[in-house]
PDB file of C-alpha atoms in Angstrom:
ATOM      1  CA  MET A 199      -6.340  17.576  43.807  1.00 61.00           C
ATOM      2  CA  THR A 200      -8.541  20.519  42.932  1.00 73.00           C
ATOM      3  CA  ILE A 201     -12.167  20.595  41.843  1.00 78.00           C
ATOM      4  CA  SER A 202     -11.921  22.293  38.470  1.00 79.00           C
ATOM      5  CA  THR A 203     -15.516  21.871  37.273  1.00 84.00           C
ATOM      6  CA  THR A 204     -18.951  22.852  38.539  1.00 86.00           C
ATOM      7  CA  THR A 205     -20.517  19.679  37.133  1.00 92.00           C
ATOM      8  CA  ILE A 206     -22.140  17.598  39.875  1.00 92.00           C
ATOM      9  CA  LYS A 207     -24.564  15.542  37.788  1.00 96.00           C
ATOM     10  CA  ASN A 208     -24.611  13.468  34.600  1.00 97.00           C
ATOM     11  CA  SER A 209     -27.685  12.131  32.812  1.00 98.00           C
ATOM     12  CA  TYR A 210     -27.942   9.277  30.298  1.00 98.00           C
ATOM     13  CA  SER A 211     -30.667   7.412  28.425  1.00 98.00           C
ATOM     14  CA  GLY A 212     -30.867   3.698  29.119  1.00 97.00           C
ATOM     15  CA  ASP A 213     -30.996   1.182  26.289  1.00 97.00           C
ATOM     16  CA  GLY A 214     -31.712  -2.088  28.092  1.00 96.00           C
ATOM     17  CA  SER A 215     -28.187  -3.442  27.637  1.00 97.00           C
ATOM     18  CA  ASN A 216     -25.569  -0.855  28.663  1.00 97.00           C
ATOM     19  CA  LEU A 217     -24.444  -1.465  32.248  1.00 97.00           C
ATOM     20  CA  ASN A 218     -21.692   1.213  32.458  1.00 98.00           C
ATOM     21  CA  PHE A 219     -22.249   4.952  32.815  1.00 98.00           C
ATOM     22  CA  THR A 220     -19.509   7.535  33.415  1.00 98.00           C
ATOM     23  CA  TYR A 221     -19.602  10.357  35.912  1.00 97.00           C
ATOM     24  CA  THR A 222     -17.432  13.400  35.182  1.00 96.00           C
ATOM     25  CA  PHE A 223     -16.918  14.829  38.665  1.00 94.00           C
ATOM     26  CA  LYS A 224     -14.730  13.972  41.631  1.00 92.00           C
ATOM     27  CA  ILE A 225     -16.083  11.879  44.502  1.00 94.00           C
ATOM     28  CA  THR A 226     -13.988  10.967  47.538  1.00 91.00           C
ATOM     29  CA  ASP A 227     -15.962   7.890  48.613  1.00 94.00           C
ATOM     30  CA  GLN A 228     -18.096   5.368  46.727  1.00 96.00           C
ATOM     31  CA  ASP A 229     -21.049   6.438  48.878  1.00 96.00           C
ATOM     32  CA  ASP A 230     -20.719  10.059  47.668  1.00 96.00           C
ATOM     33  CA  ILE A 231     -22.686   9.377  44.478  1.00 97.00           C
ATOM     34  CA  GLU A 232     -26.441   9.050  44.180  1.00 97.00           C
ATOM     35  CA  VAL A 233     -27.760   6.860  41.361  1.00 98.00           C
ATOM     36  CA  ILE A 234     -31.341   7.595  40.333  1.00 98.00           C
ATOM     37  CA  ILE A 235     -33.435   5.916  37.653  1.00 98.00           C
ATOM     38  CA  ARG A 236     -36.219   8.095  36.263  1.00 97.00           C
ATOM     39  CA  SER A 237     -38.946   6.278  34.353  1.00 96.00           C
ATOM     40  CA  SER A 238     -40.844   7.750  31.406  1.00 95.00           C
ATOM     41  CA  ASN A 239     -43.804   8.520  33.708  1.00 95.00           C
ATOM     42  CA  GLY A 240     -41.577  10.586  36.039  1.00 93.00           C
ATOM     43  CA  THR A 241     -41.170   8.047  38.841  1.00 95.00           C
ATOM     44  CA  GLU A 242     -37.717   8.287  40.424  1.00 96.00           C
ATOM     45  CA  THR A 243     -36.009   5.346  42.124  1.00 97.00           C
ATOM     46  CA  VAL A 244     -32.766   5.744  44.078  1.00 97.00           C
ATOM     47  CA  LYS A 245     -30.599   2.673  43.550  1.00 98.00           C
ATOM     48  CA  THR A 246     -28.483   0.957  46.216  1.00 97.00           C
ATOM     49  CA  ILE A 247     -24.722   0.469  45.968  1.00 97.00           C
ATOM     50  CA  THR A 248     -23.584  -3.183  45.682  1.00 95.00           C
ATOM     51  CA  THR A 249     -27.204  -4.357  45.308  1.00 96.00           C
ATOM     52  CA  ASN A 250     -27.782  -2.467  42.042  1.00 97.00           C
ATOM     53  CA  TYR A 251     -24.388  -1.024  41.034  1.00 98.00           C
ATOM     54  CA  THR A 252     -20.692  -0.590  41.839  1.00 97.00           C
ATOM     55  CA  VAL A 253     -18.491   2.499  41.542  1.00 98.00           C
ATOM     56  CA  SER A 254     -14.974   2.902  40.151  1.00 97.00           C
ATOM     57  CA  GLY A 255     -12.785   5.990  39.875  1.00 96.00           C
ATOM     58  CA  VAL A 256     -13.179   7.185  43.463  1.00 95.00           C
ATOM     59  CA  GLY A 257     -10.788  10.101  44.042  1.00 89.00           C
ATOM     60  CA  ASN A 258     -10.177  10.803  40.344  1.00 90.00           C
ATOM     61  CA  ALA A 259     -10.646  14.466  39.433  1.00 85.00           C
ATOM     62  CA  GLY A 260     -12.118  13.455  36.065  1.00 90.00           C
ATOM     63  CA  GLY A 261     -14.624  11.006  37.515  1.00 94.00           C
ATOM     64  CA  GLY A 262     -15.183   7.329  36.930  1.00 97.00           C
ATOM     65  CA  THR A 263     -17.829   4.733  36.157  1.00 98.00           C
ATOM     66  CA  VAL A 264     -21.024   3.458  37.721  1.00 98.00           C
ATOM     67  CA  SER A 265     -21.534  -0.167  36.663  1.00 98.00           C
ATOM     68  CA  PHE A 266     -24.940  -1.729  37.122  1.00 98.00           C
ATOM     69  CA  VAL A 267     -24.925  -5.388  38.142  1.00 97.00           C
ATOM     70  CA  SER A 268     -25.959  -8.002  35.610  1.00 95.00           C
ATOM     71  CA  GLY A 269     -29.686  -7.912  34.890  1.00 94.00           C
ATOM     72  CA  GLN A 270     -30.044  -4.313  36.133  1.00 94.00           C
ATOM     73  CA  ALA A 271     -29.412  -2.459  32.851  1.00 96.00           C
ATOM     74  CA  PRO A 272     -31.617   0.652  32.646  1.00 98.00           C
ATOM     75  CA  LEU A 273     -34.347   0.285  30.024  1.00 97.00           C
ATOM     76  CA  SER A 274     -34.792   2.484  26.948  1.00 97.00           C
ATOM     77  CA  THR A 275     -37.724   4.149  28.742  1.00 97.00           C
ATOM     78  CA  GLU A 276     -35.502   5.124  31.675  1.00 98.00           C
ATOM     79  CA  THR A 277     -33.013   7.902  32.355  1.00 98.00           C
ATOM     80  CA  VAL A 278     -29.932   7.346  34.523  1.00 98.00           C
ATOM     81  CA  ILE A 279     -28.945  10.282  36.727  1.00 98.00           C
ATOM     82  CA  LEU A 280     -25.579  10.183  38.499  1.00 98.00           C
ATOM     83  CA  ARG A 281     -25.370  12.939  41.109  1.00 97.00           C
ATOM     84  CA  ARG A 282     -22.615  13.783  43.574  1.00 96.00           C
ATOM     85  CA  ASP A 283     -24.005  13.710  47.134  1.00 95.00           C
ATOM     86  CA  THR A 284     -21.312  14.711  49.626  1.00 93.00           C
ATOM     87  CA  PRO A 285     -22.002  14.199  53.344  1.00 89.00           C
ATOM     88  CA  GLN A 286     -22.292  17.558  55.098  1.00 91.00           C
ATOM     89  CA  THR A 287     -19.835  16.715  57.844  1.00 87.00           C
ATOM     90  CA  GLN A 288     -16.473  18.122  58.902  1.00 87.00           C
ATOM     91  CA  THR A 289     -13.889  15.356  59.279  1.00 82.00           C
ATOM     92  CA  MET A 290     -10.623  17.323  59.445  1.00 84.00           C
ATOM     93  CA  ASP A 291      -9.208  17.236  62.971  1.00 83.00           C
ATOM     94  CA  LEU A 292      -6.679  19.958  63.748  1.00 83.00           C
ATOM     95  CA  ILE A 293      -4.156  19.352  66.532  1.00 85.00           C
ATOM     96  CA  ASP A 294      -2.214  22.183  68.188  1.00 88.00           C
ATOM     97  CA  ASN A 295       1.461  22.389  67.164  1.00 86.00           C
ATOM     98  CA  ASP A 296       1.109  19.410  64.834  1.00 85.00           C
ATOM     99  CA  PRO A 297       2.535  19.727  61.312  1.00 86.00           C
ATOM    100  CA  MET A 298      -0.291  19.596  58.815  1.00 83.00           C
ATOM    101  CA  SER A 299       0.035  18.492  55.220  1.00 85.00           C
ATOM    102  CA  ALA A 300      -1.245  20.625  52.385  1.00 85.00           C
ATOM    103  CA  ASP A 301      -3.285  17.595  51.218  1.00 84.00           C
ATOM    104  CA  THR A 302      -5.272  17.642  54.470  1.00 84.00           C
ATOM    105  CA  ILE A 303      -6.192  21.294  53.976  1.00 85.00           C
ATOM    106  CA  GLU A 304      -6.908  20.834  50.269  1.00 87.00           C
ATOM    107  CA  ASP A 305      -9.147  17.795  50.888  1.00 85.00           C
ATOM    108  CA  ALA A 306     -11.180  19.760  53.450  1.00 87.00           C
ATOM    109  CA  HIS A 307     -11.445  22.732  51.093  1.00 87.00           C
ATOM    110  CA  ASP A 308     -12.481  20.462  48.198  1.00 88.00           C
ATOM    111  CA  LYS A 309     -15.224  18.979  50.367  1.00 90.00           C
ATOM    112  CA  ALA A 310     -16.532  22.454  51.266  1.00 90.00           C
ATOM    113  CA  ILE A 311     -16.557  23.431  47.570  1.00 91.00           C
ATOM    114  CA  ALA A 312     -18.335  20.169  46.634  1.00 90.00           C
ATOM    115  CA  ILE A 313     -21.060  20.810  49.223  1.00 92.00           C
ATOM    116  CA  SER A 314     -21.412  24.426  48.045  1.00 93.00           C
ATOM    117  CA  GLN A 315     -21.822  23.272  44.438  1.00 93.00           C
ATOM    118  CA  GLU A 316     -24.455  20.709  45.428  1.00 93.00           C
ATOM    119  CA  LEU A 317     -26.416  23.293  47.414  1.00 93.00           C
ATOM    120  CA  GLN A 318     -26.199  25.750  44.493  1.00 93.00           C
ATOM    121  CA  GLU A 319     -27.586  23.081  42.151  1.00 92.00           C
ATOM    122  CA  GLN A 320     -30.567  22.668  44.508  1.00 91.00           C
ATOM    123  CA  ILE A 321     -31.082  26.437  44.644  1.00 91.00           C
ATOM    124  CA  ASP A 322     -30.936  26.598  40.849  1.00 89.00           C
ATOM    125  CA  ARG A 323     -33.845  24.108  40.678  1.00 88.00           C
ATOM    126  CA  SER A 324     -35.995  25.985  43.227  1.00 89.00           C
ATOM    127  CA  ILE A 325     -38.746  28.544  42.763  1.00 85.00           C
ATOM    128  CA  LYS A 326     -37.348  31.971  43.612  1.00 84.00           C
ATOM    129  CA  LEU A 327     -38.425  35.571  43.741  1.00 82.00           C
ATOM    130  CA  SER A 328     -36.554  38.044  41.572  1.00 84.00           C
ATOM    131  CA  ARG A 329     -33.882  40.166  43.223  1.00 82.00           C
ATOM    132  CA  THR A 330     -36.092  43.242  42.791  1.00 85.00           C
ATOM    133  CA  ASN A 331     -39.293  41.698  44.186  1.00 87.00           C
ATOM    134  CA  THR A 332     -40.746  43.560  47.172  1.00 85.00           C
ATOM    135  CA  MET A 333     -42.580  40.578  48.693  1.00 82.00           C
ATOM    136  CA  THR A 334     -41.686  40.603  52.394  1.00 81.00           C
ATOM    137  CA  SER A 335     -42.601  37.035  53.370  1.00 81.00           C
ATOM    138  CA  THR A 336     -42.866  33.701  51.616  1.00 79.00           C
ATOM    139  CA  GLU A 337     -43.655  31.820  54.820  1.00 82.00           C
ATOM    140  CA  PHE A 338     -46.711  29.541  54.879  1.00 80.00           C
ATOM    141  CA  THR A 339     -48.639  30.503  57.993  1.00 82.00           C
ATOM    142  CA  VAL A 340     -51.609  28.133  57.700  1.00 84.00           C
ATOM    143  CA  ASP A 341     -51.570  24.539  58.911  1.00 87.00           C
ATOM    144  CA  ALA A 342     -51.407  21.439  56.731  1.00 87.00           C
ATOM    145  CA  ALA A 343     -55.155  20.797  56.978  1.00 89.00           C
ATOM    146  CA  SER A 344     -55.862  24.282  55.587  1.00 87.00           C
ATOM    147  CA  ARG A 345     -53.407  23.696  52.727  1.00 85.00           C
ATOM    148  CA  ALA A 346     -54.750  20.231  51.835  1.00 90.00           C
ATOM    149  CA  ASN A 347     -55.997  19.866  48.241  1.00 91.00           C
ATOM    150  CA  LYS A 348     -54.782  23.371  47.358  1.00 85.00           C
ATOM    151  CA  ILE A 349     -52.242  24.421  44.768  1.00 86.00           C
ATOM    152  CA  LEU A 350     -49.677  27.209  44.758  1.00 80.00           C
ATOM    153  CA  ALA A 351     -50.835  29.699  42.125  1.00 81.00           C
ATOM    154  CA  PHE A 352     -50.881  33.387  41.256  1.00 78.00           C
ATOM    155  CA  ASP A 353     -53.926  35.524  40.694  1.00 82.00           C
ATOM    156  CA  SER A 354     -54.171  38.701  38.601  1.00 86.00           C
ATOM    157  CA  ALA A 355     -52.985  40.833  41.532  1.00 76.00           C
TER     158      ALA A 355
END
């Protein structure tokens, strides 16, 4: 089954009663999804599978549902973020002269694409220099004590 979308994250507003939230991307294991609740003050809490929610639709290209357990419905002041979080491991084992199914190769390729998409999403949220910037180093060369109580800022130069 191919990965035909670049979506790796869905976001929903809680309402205090809805327990079910859909994710629209493929996961291959119930542990490959991260469920985060963001409060109105910006605090983020990562929820725990089985303690706070269950997952259905594992392996479906179109996604599935995260169902919060009774009494855990996200409040109207909270946002639910469902984010694919694929382990960065290589689990395909190739054996000399052994026939290999196309599904084995496709599953490994899908996993590599999923990880690439997740890394790209992180890059898209990062601070970057433009492609034409001539800055030669962005490395912090001072220790933590020297950086304490400082902010990253830009002056007129």
